[in-house]
Short mmCIF file of C-alpha atoms and ligand atoms in Angstrom, two decimals:
data_model
loop_
_atom_site.label_atom_id
_atom_site.label_comp_id
_atom_site.label_asym_id
_atom_site.label_seq_id
_atom_site.Cartn_x
_atom_site.Cartn_y
_atom_site.Cartn_z
CA MET A 1 151.95 104.66 63.77
CA SER A 2 150.60 104.67 60.18
CA PHE A 3 150.13 107.41 57.56
CA ASP A 4 146.42 106.78 57.84
CA SER A 5 146.36 107.53 61.54
CA ILE A 6 148.09 110.88 61.06
CA GLY A 7 145.55 112.01 58.48
CA ILE A 8 147.11 111.23 55.11
CA SER A 9 144.60 110.49 52.30
CA PRO A 10 144.30 107.02 50.74
CA ALA A 11 145.53 108.31 47.32
CA LEU A 12 148.71 109.62 48.88
CA ILE A 13 149.16 106.46 50.98
CA SER A 14 149.13 104.41 47.76
CA ALA A 15 151.58 106.80 46.11
CA LEU A 16 153.89 106.42 49.11
CA ALA A 17 153.51 102.65 49.08
CA ALA A 18 154.56 102.60 45.45
CA GLN A 19 157.87 104.08 46.67
CA ASN A 20 158.09 101.50 49.47
CA ILE A 21 157.30 104.19 52.06
CA THR A 22 154.81 102.71 54.54
CA VAL A 23 155.68 103.93 58.01
CA PRO A 24 156.07 107.59 58.93
CA THR A 25 159.44 108.75 60.23
CA PRO A 26 159.49 110.61 63.60
CA ILE A 27 159.41 114.04 61.98
CA GLN A 28 156.54 113.00 59.78
CA GLU A 29 154.58 111.65 62.78
CA GLN A 30 154.94 114.96 64.57
CA ALA A 31 154.92 117.54 61.74
CA ILE A 32 152.11 116.19 59.55
CA PRO A 33 149.27 116.49 62.05
CA ALA A 34 150.48 119.97 63.08
CA ILE A 35 150.70 121.18 59.49
CA LEU A 36 147.32 119.70 58.65
CA ALA A 37 145.96 121.62 61.64
CA LYS A 38 147.35 124.80 60.00
CA LYS A 39 149.91 125.42 62.73
CA ASP A 40 153.25 127.06 62.08
CA VAL A 41 156.07 124.57 62.53
CA LEU A 42 159.74 124.86 63.38
CA GLY A 43 161.45 121.56 62.53
CA ILE A 44 165.01 120.99 63.65
CA ALA A 45 165.81 118.10 61.43
CA GLN A 46 168.47 117.07 58.94
CA THR A 47 168.41 115.65 55.48
CA GLY A 48 167.69 111.97 55.87
CA SER A 49 165.02 112.40 58.53
CA GLY A 50 162.18 112.38 55.99
CA LYS A 51 161.58 116.09 56.50
CA THR A 52 160.76 116.79 52.85
CA ALA A 53 157.71 114.47 52.83
CA SER A 54 156.72 115.88 56.21
CA TYR A 55 155.73 119.15 54.51
CA VAL A 56 155.05 117.90 50.93
CA LEU A 57 152.25 115.52 52.04
CA PRO A 58 150.14 118.07 53.96
CA ILE A 59 150.69 120.74 51.29
CA LEU A 60 149.44 118.31 48.64
CA MET A 61 146.41 117.46 50.81
CA ASP A 62 145.67 121.14 51.19
CA LEU A 63 145.98 121.90 47.50
CA GLU A 64 144.31 118.87 46.00
CA GLY A 65 141.37 120.03 43.94
CA LYS A 66 141.99 123.70 44.57
CA ASN A 67 141.72 125.77 41.50
CA THR A 68 144.52 128.26 41.37
CA GLY A 69 142.57 130.46 39.03
CA GLY A 70 145.40 130.12 36.55
CA GLY A 71 147.86 132.80 35.79
CA ARG A 72 150.97 133.54 37.75
CA GLU A 73 149.60 133.19 41.25
CA ILE A 74 151.16 130.36 43.28
CA ASN A 75 149.66 128.75 46.39
CA ALA A 76 152.69 127.44 48.16
CA LEU A 77 156.34 128.55 48.12
CA VAL A 78 159.26 126.40 49.19
CA LEU A 79 162.54 128.23 49.57
CA VAL A 80 165.68 126.13 49.38
CA PRO A 81 169.44 127.00 49.36
CA THR A 82 170.62 125.08 46.29
CA ARG A 83 169.56 124.06 42.82
CA GLU A 84 170.03 120.37 43.62
CA LEU A 85 167.66 120.61 46.58
CA ALA A 86 165.18 122.56 44.48
CA LEU A 87 165.13 119.75 41.93
CA GLN A 88 164.85 117.07 44.57
CA VAL A 89 162.01 118.72 46.47
CA ASP A 90 160.17 119.33 43.21
CA GLU A 91 160.60 115.66 42.38
CA VAL A 92 158.97 114.68 45.68
CA PHE A 93 156.00 116.97 44.96
CA THR A 94 155.71 115.62 41.41
CA SER A 95 156.10 111.96 42.27
CA LEU A 96 153.37 112.18 44.91
CA GLY A 97 151.27 114.95 43.39
CA THR A 98 150.58 113.24 40.10
CA SER A 99 148.95 110.39 41.95
CA LEU A 100 146.14 112.73 42.97
CA ARG A 101 142.89 112.96 41.07
CA TYR A 102 143.37 116.70 40.66
CA HIS A 103 147.00 117.10 39.89
CA VAL A 104 148.94 119.58 41.95
CA LYS A 105 151.49 121.25 39.74
CA SER A 106 154.95 122.03 41.10
CA LYS A 107 157.99 123.58 39.53
CA ALA A 108 161.61 124.16 40.53
CA VAL A 109 163.34 127.44 39.69
CA TYR A 110 166.99 128.22 40.41
CA GLY A 111 169.83 130.37 39.19
CA GLY A 112 172.76 129.45 37.02
CA VAL A 113 170.57 128.69 34.02
CA SER A 114 168.73 130.97 31.59
CA ILE A 115 165.73 132.67 33.16
CA ASN A 116 163.58 132.82 30.02
CA PRO A 117 162.28 129.26 29.94
CA GLN A 118 161.45 129.53 33.65
CA MET A 119 159.51 132.80 33.02
CA MET A 120 157.63 131.26 30.12
CA SER A 121 156.50 128.24 32.10
CA MET A 122 155.28 130.09 35.19
CA HIS A 123 151.60 129.41 34.44
CA ASN A 124 149.16 127.57 36.63
CA ILE A 125 151.78 126.49 39.13
CA ASN A 126 150.55 125.53 42.59
CA VAL A 127 153.86 124.96 44.31
CA LEU A 128 157.04 126.80 43.45
CA VAL A 129 160.32 125.44 44.78
CA ALA A 130 162.90 128.17 44.49
CA THR A 131 166.32 129.42 45.40
CA PRO A 132 166.06 132.99 46.78
CA GLY A 133 168.00 134.93 44.14
CA ARG A 134 166.21 133.53 41.13
CA LEU A 135 162.84 133.85 42.83
CA LEU A 136 163.41 137.59 43.29
CA GLU A 137 164.44 137.93 39.64
CA LEU A 138 161.24 136.20 38.57
CA TYR A 139 159.24 138.38 40.89
CA ARG A 140 160.80 141.58 39.56
CA SER A 141 160.06 140.57 35.97
CA LYS A 142 156.43 139.89 37.09
CA ALA A 143 156.63 136.21 36.12
CA VAL A 144 155.27 135.20 39.54
CA LYS A 145 152.80 136.78 41.96
CA PHE A 146 152.72 136.20 45.72
CA ASN A 147 149.22 137.32 46.71
CA ASN A 148 147.68 133.84 46.86
CA ILE A 149 150.42 132.12 48.86
CA ASN A 150 148.93 130.37 51.84
CA THR A 151 151.93 128.19 52.81
CA LEU A 152 155.56 129.13 53.00
CA VAL A 153 158.32 126.57 53.62
CA ILE A 154 161.86 127.62 54.33
CA ASP A 155 163.95 124.45 54.03
CA GLU A 156 167.54 124.11 55.23
CA ALA A 157 167.35 127.63 56.66
CA ASP A 158 170.76 127.37 58.31
CA LYS A 159 172.42 126.46 55.03
CA MET A 160 170.58 129.28 53.25
CA LEU A 161 172.00 131.80 55.76
CA ASN A 162 175.47 130.25 55.59
CA LEU A 163 175.44 130.70 51.82
CA GLY A 164 174.78 134.39 52.27
CA PHE A 165 171.12 134.51 51.29
CA LYS A 166 170.05 136.53 54.33
CA GLU A 167 169.24 139.75 52.44
CA GLU A 168 167.34 137.96 49.70
CA LEU A 169 165.43 135.99 52.29
CA ASP A 170 164.46 139.14 54.26
CA ARG A 171 163.35 140.79 51.01
CA ILE A 172 161.22 137.81 50.01
CA LEU A 173 159.63 137.56 53.48
CA SER A 174 158.72 141.25 53.29
CA LEU A 175 156.93 140.67 49.96
CA LEU A 176 154.76 137.71 51.05
CA PRO A 177 151.24 137.88 52.46
CA LYS A 178 151.30 138.42 56.23
CA ILE A 179 148.63 135.81 56.90
CA LYS A 180 149.83 132.41 55.86
CA GLN A 181 151.16 129.19 57.33
CA ASN A 182 154.93 129.26 57.93
CA LEU A 183 157.10 126.13 58.09
CA LEU A 184 160.75 126.48 58.90
CA PHE A 185 163.20 123.58 58.71
CA SER A 186 166.82 123.76 59.74
CA ALA A 187 169.51 121.26 60.75
CA THR A 188 170.64 123.57 63.54
CA LEU A 189 169.12 126.39 65.50
CA SER A 190 171.59 129.25 65.01
CA PRO A 191 170.82 132.78 66.31
CA ASP A 192 170.01 133.81 62.71
CA VAL A 193 167.52 130.97 62.28
CA GLN A 194 165.99 131.85 65.67
CA ASN A 195 165.65 135.39 64.42
CA ILE A 196 163.58 134.29 61.43
CA GLU A 197 161.54 132.12 63.73
CA ARG A 198 160.81 135.02 66.14
CA LEU A 199 159.97 137.43 63.38
CA HIS A 200 157.84 135.23 61.20
CA LEU A 201 156.41 132.19 62.97
CA GLN A 202 153.22 132.39 65.01
CA ASN A 203 153.31 130.17 68.10
CA PRO A 204 155.08 127.45 66.20
CA ILE A 205 155.02 123.78 67.11
CA VAL A 206 158.68 123.00 67.69
CA ILE A 207 159.90 119.55 66.63
CA THR A 208 163.45 118.47 67.26
CA ILE A 209 164.73 115.29 65.63
CA ALA A 210 167.97 113.62 66.66
CA PRO A 211 170.68 114.45 64.11
CA VAL A 212 172.14 111.93 61.69
CA ALA A 213 175.02 111.47 64.11
CA GLN A 214 172.73 109.55 66.41
CA ASN A 215 171.83 107.17 63.58
CA MET A 216 175.52 106.42 63.10
CA GLU A 217 174.85 102.86 64.16
CA LEU A 218 173.30 102.24 60.73
CA ILE A 219 176.59 103.04 59.02
CA SER A 220 179.42 100.56 59.07
CA GLN A 221 182.64 102.54 59.07
CA ILE A 222 186.19 101.71 58.30
CA ALA A 223 189.34 103.77 57.63
CA TYR A 224 192.51 102.96 55.69
CA LEU A 225 195.86 104.45 56.48
CA VAL A 226 197.37 105.26 53.06
CA THR A 227 199.91 107.54 51.49
CA GLU A 228 198.74 110.31 49.17
CA GLU A 229 200.24 108.55 46.11
CA ARG A 230 198.49 105.26 46.84
CA LYS A 231 195.01 106.80 47.35
CA GLY A 232 194.07 106.52 43.67
CA PRO A 233 195.07 102.87 43.27
CA LEU A 234 193.50 102.00 46.63
CA LEU A 235 190.24 103.60 45.54
CA ARG A 236 190.14 101.62 42.30
CA TYR A 237 191.17 98.44 44.15
CA LEU A 238 188.26 98.83 46.61
CA ILE A 239 185.71 99.71 43.91
CA LYS A 240 186.71 96.61 42.00
CA THR A 241 187.21 94.11 44.83
CA GLU A 242 184.11 95.16 46.72
CA GLU A 243 182.19 95.24 43.44
CA MET A 244 180.73 98.68 44.15
CA LYS A 245 177.94 99.59 41.79
CA GLN A 246 177.12 102.99 43.28
CA VAL A 247 179.71 104.91 45.25
CA LEU A 248 179.85 108.55 46.27
CA ILE A 249 183.42 109.83 46.66
CA PHE A 250 184.36 113.06 48.46
CA THR A 251 187.44 115.08 47.68
CA SER A 252 188.75 118.27 49.23
CA SER A 253 188.85 120.39 46.06
CA ILE A 254 187.33 120.82 42.65
CA TYR A 255 190.72 120.10 41.08
CA GLN A 256 191.02 116.86 43.02
CA ALA A 257 187.42 115.83 42.14
CA ASP A 258 188.14 116.21 38.43
CA LEU A 259 191.44 114.37 38.74
CA VAL A 260 189.96 111.41 40.67
CA ALA A 261 187.04 111.12 38.20
CA ASP A 262 189.43 111.24 35.19
CA LYS A 263 191.63 108.52 36.65
CA LEU A 264 188.65 106.29 37.42
CA ARG A 265 187.42 106.67 33.82
CA ASN A 266 190.92 105.90 32.49
CA ASN A 267 190.73 102.69 34.49
CA GLY A 268 187.39 101.66 33.02
CA ILE A 269 185.18 102.79 35.93
CA ASN A 270 182.19 104.87 34.90
CA ALA A 271 182.67 108.11 36.87
CA ARG A 272 181.75 111.78 36.80
CA ALA A 273 182.73 114.74 38.95
CA ILE A 274 180.11 117.13 40.37
CA HIS A 275 181.08 120.50 41.79
CA GLY A 276 180.44 124.21 41.63
CA LYS A 277 182.40 124.72 38.42
CA LYS A 278 180.37 122.21 36.41
CA SER A 279 177.53 123.56 34.35
CA GLN A 280 174.01 123.08 35.59
CA GLY A 281 173.36 120.69 32.69
CA SER A 282 176.31 118.55 33.69
CA ARG A 283 175.32 118.53 37.36
CA ASN A 284 171.76 117.50 36.52
CA GLU A 285 173.03 114.74 34.22
CA SER A 286 175.40 113.45 36.92
CA MET A 287 172.61 113.37 39.52
CA ILE A 288 170.16 111.62 37.17
CA THR A 289 172.57 108.97 36.01
CA PHE A 290 173.90 108.37 39.50
CA LYS A 291 170.44 108.07 40.93
CA ASN A 292 169.18 105.71 38.28
CA GLY A 293 172.21 103.45 38.79
CA SER A 294 173.84 103.93 35.40
CA LEU A 295 176.81 105.81 36.83
CA THR A 296 179.08 103.88 39.16
CA ALA A 297 181.04 106.64 40.83
CA LEU A 298 180.14 110.22 41.59
CA VAL A 299 183.05 112.33 42.81
CA ALA A 300 181.89 115.39 44.76
CA THR A 301 183.11 118.32 46.81
CA ASP A 302 181.52 119.25 50.18
CA LEU A 303 179.49 122.08 48.79
CA LEU A 304 177.25 119.66 46.97
CA ALA A 305 177.06 117.07 49.76
CA ARG A 306 173.85 118.41 51.19
CA GLY A 307 171.85 118.25 48.03
CA ILE A 308 172.66 114.65 47.24
CA ASP A 309 169.68 112.62 48.35
CA ILE A 310 169.50 109.04 47.28
CA GLU A 311 167.16 106.58 48.84
CA PHE A 312 169.79 103.97 49.47
CA LEU A 313 173.44 104.68 48.84
CA PRO A 314 175.54 101.61 49.69
CA PHE A 315 179.00 103.24 49.70
CA VAL A 316 180.53 106.59 50.59
CA ILE A 317 184.27 107.09 50.36
CA ASN A 318 186.15 109.96 51.92
CA TYR A 319 189.05 110.24 49.54
CA ASP A 320 190.20 113.28 51.45
CA LEU A 321 189.15 114.15 55.01
CA PRO A 322 186.83 117.12 55.21
CA ARG A 323 187.81 120.17 57.27
CA GLY A 324 185.22 119.81 59.98
CA PRO A 325 183.47 116.95 61.88
CA LYS A 326 180.10 118.32 60.76
CA ASP A 327 181.05 117.93 57.09
CA PHE A 328 182.24 114.41 57.84
CA ILE A 329 178.93 113.49 59.45
CA HIS A 330 177.05 115.03 56.60
CA ARG A 331 179.06 113.16 54.05
CA ILE A 332 178.67 109.74 55.56
CA GLY A 333 175.04 110.55 56.35
CA ARG A 334 174.44 110.00 52.61
CA THR A 335 174.59 106.31 53.36
CA GLY A 336 172.72 104.32 55.95
CA ARG A 337 169.64 106.46 55.55
CA ALA A 338 166.02 105.61 56.18
CA GLU A 339 166.84 102.35 57.93
CA ASN A 340 169.24 100.99 55.33
CA ALA A 341 172.73 99.91 56.31
CA GLY A 342 175.55 101.46 54.33
CA LYS A 343 179.32 101.51 54.36
CA ALA A 344 181.53 104.53 54.79
CA ILE A 345 185.25 104.24 54.00
CA THR A 346 187.72 106.93 54.91
CA PHE A 347 191.26 107.36 53.59
CA ILE A 348 193.63 108.90 56.08
CA THR A 349 197.26 109.83 55.70
CA ILE A 350 199.73 110.00 58.59
CA GLU A 351 199.16 113.77 58.66
CA ASP A 352 195.39 113.31 59.05
CA ASP A 353 195.76 111.15 62.15
CA HIS A 354 195.12 113.87 64.70
CA HIS A 355 192.31 115.49 62.78
CA PHE A 356 190.60 112.15 62.32
CA GLY A 357 190.85 111.67 66.08
CA VAL A 358 188.96 114.93 66.59
CA ILE A 359 186.28 113.85 64.08
CA GLN A 360 185.78 110.49 65.81
CA LYS A 361 185.45 112.25 69.18
CA LYS A 362 182.80 114.70 67.86
CA MET A 363 180.90 111.88 66.14
CA LYS A 364 181.18 109.81 69.36
CA LYS A 365 182.24 106.81 67.38
CA GLN A 366 185.55 104.96 67.17
CA VAL A 367 186.43 103.91 63.64
CA GLU A 368 188.69 100.93 63.01
CA ILE A 369 191.80 102.01 61.08
CA LEU A 370 193.45 99.40 58.89
CA GLU A 371 196.88 99.56 57.30
CA SER A 372 196.74 99.39 53.53
CA ASP A 373 200.50 98.72 53.01
CA GLY A 374 199.89 95.05 52.42
CA PHE A 375 197.44 95.54 49.53
CA LYS A 376 198.91 94.66 46.17
CA LEU A 377 197.76 97.71 44.27
CA HIS A 378 199.95 97.19 41.22
CA GLY A 379 197.74 97.32 38.14
CA TYR A 380 194.93 99.28 39.78
P1 AMP B 1 164.69 113.75 53.51
O1 AMP B 1 165.07 113.83 54.96
O2 AMP B 1 163.43 114.43 53.17
O3 AMP B 1 165.86 114.22 52.65
O4 AMP B 1 164.43 112.20 53.13
C1 AMP B 1 165.41 111.25 53.15
C2 AMP B 1 165.04 109.96 52.39
O5 AMP B 1 164.13 109.20 53.16
C3 AMP B 1 164.40 110.18 51.04
O6 AMP B 1 165.12 109.36 50.12
C4 AMP B 1 163.00 109.67 51.19
O7 AMP B 1 162.51 109.03 50.02
C5 AMP B 1 163.09 108.71 52.31
N1 AMP B 1 161.86 108.67 53.16
C6 AMP B 1 161.06 109.70 53.46
N2 AMP B 1 160.10 109.31 54.31
C7 AMP B 1 160.26 108.01 54.52
C8 AMP B 1 159.58 107.00 55.28
N3 AMP B 1 158.47 107.34 55.98
N4 AMP B 1 160.07 105.75 55.27
C9 AMP B 1 161.17 105.43 54.58
N5 AMP B 1 161.84 106.31 53.81
C10 AMP B 1 161.44 107.59 53.78
#
């Protein structure tokens, strides 16, 4: 199947081709025609499935050439759980939208940064990508109006509810026009997500895409048995001997993330930590430098794992095991995405052995565990 055959315009097809995107993913094949036909859609799909473009493309087609009439009226609203996701979705709108003859203007707004610049720039925006809390603040200060919204997207609905945004979400949904197209995306179909669906979607087209776990074959996995003290040297040994240029490292705590990043830097490896205690400026800078390849190692906690979307990430290292199998799958799902093979390396201590067994069972994949005792880590 081609983008042409599912109704995407030539201008957008060229913009996609410029990003080496030529064949629609399964969610795009199914969602794009439904959205273009103005149906409500419930997409059960994870990050990595190509879900973002599956709603960005039809929204752009709908808005191209439409005059917003200026002012503070927006035409499409995309609700997302985190700032990182807001920035990434906005980037997809921008990178594709500017290729159109009549530019579609999008903007990301999120909390944790000063509201004033966001208020000032809320003019002539077509698509607003927002986290719920900040959107409500902007609404209350009359920086944005909802009357002209004809498309609503709720992305990563499960995550939004897990992060405690239920009340904000309900409030926002009560403020939006009743007649509009509703698109709901979620990795899982929890009772809360089903509730939103029942209350707000009109005869939706339901699309279910196999989770990342079923694409596990794309990821080559290996685990090293290592003591806690030797984890740091082993990490530096692997980065150097495998000549890693771009590696995402997961730790179990903010403290640990900072420590690992500091030690990498002390050993001449360009590294930054990204976690909830870093300022928004620092988080943005980390994402930008990591994405553009000028940062070798990004050390992250699980909270930020979802938002990290990089076209092709060659290496993911689990410095510490995550608590749950789902987190594990999410973490390593950052690599081996969109048909590219990647490598996931996991450090396990003797104490982790049982827990790692559970993770492998859940992921339905056996991972080879190698001893690291024999590695000469002196000097790393
Ligand atoms: P998403 O699931 O929206 O987070 O997208 C995951 C990644 O897949 C992004 O880096 C996209 O650039 C990429 N992508 C989206 N659609 C396609 C496609 N049709 N072919 C190849 N890569 C794609």
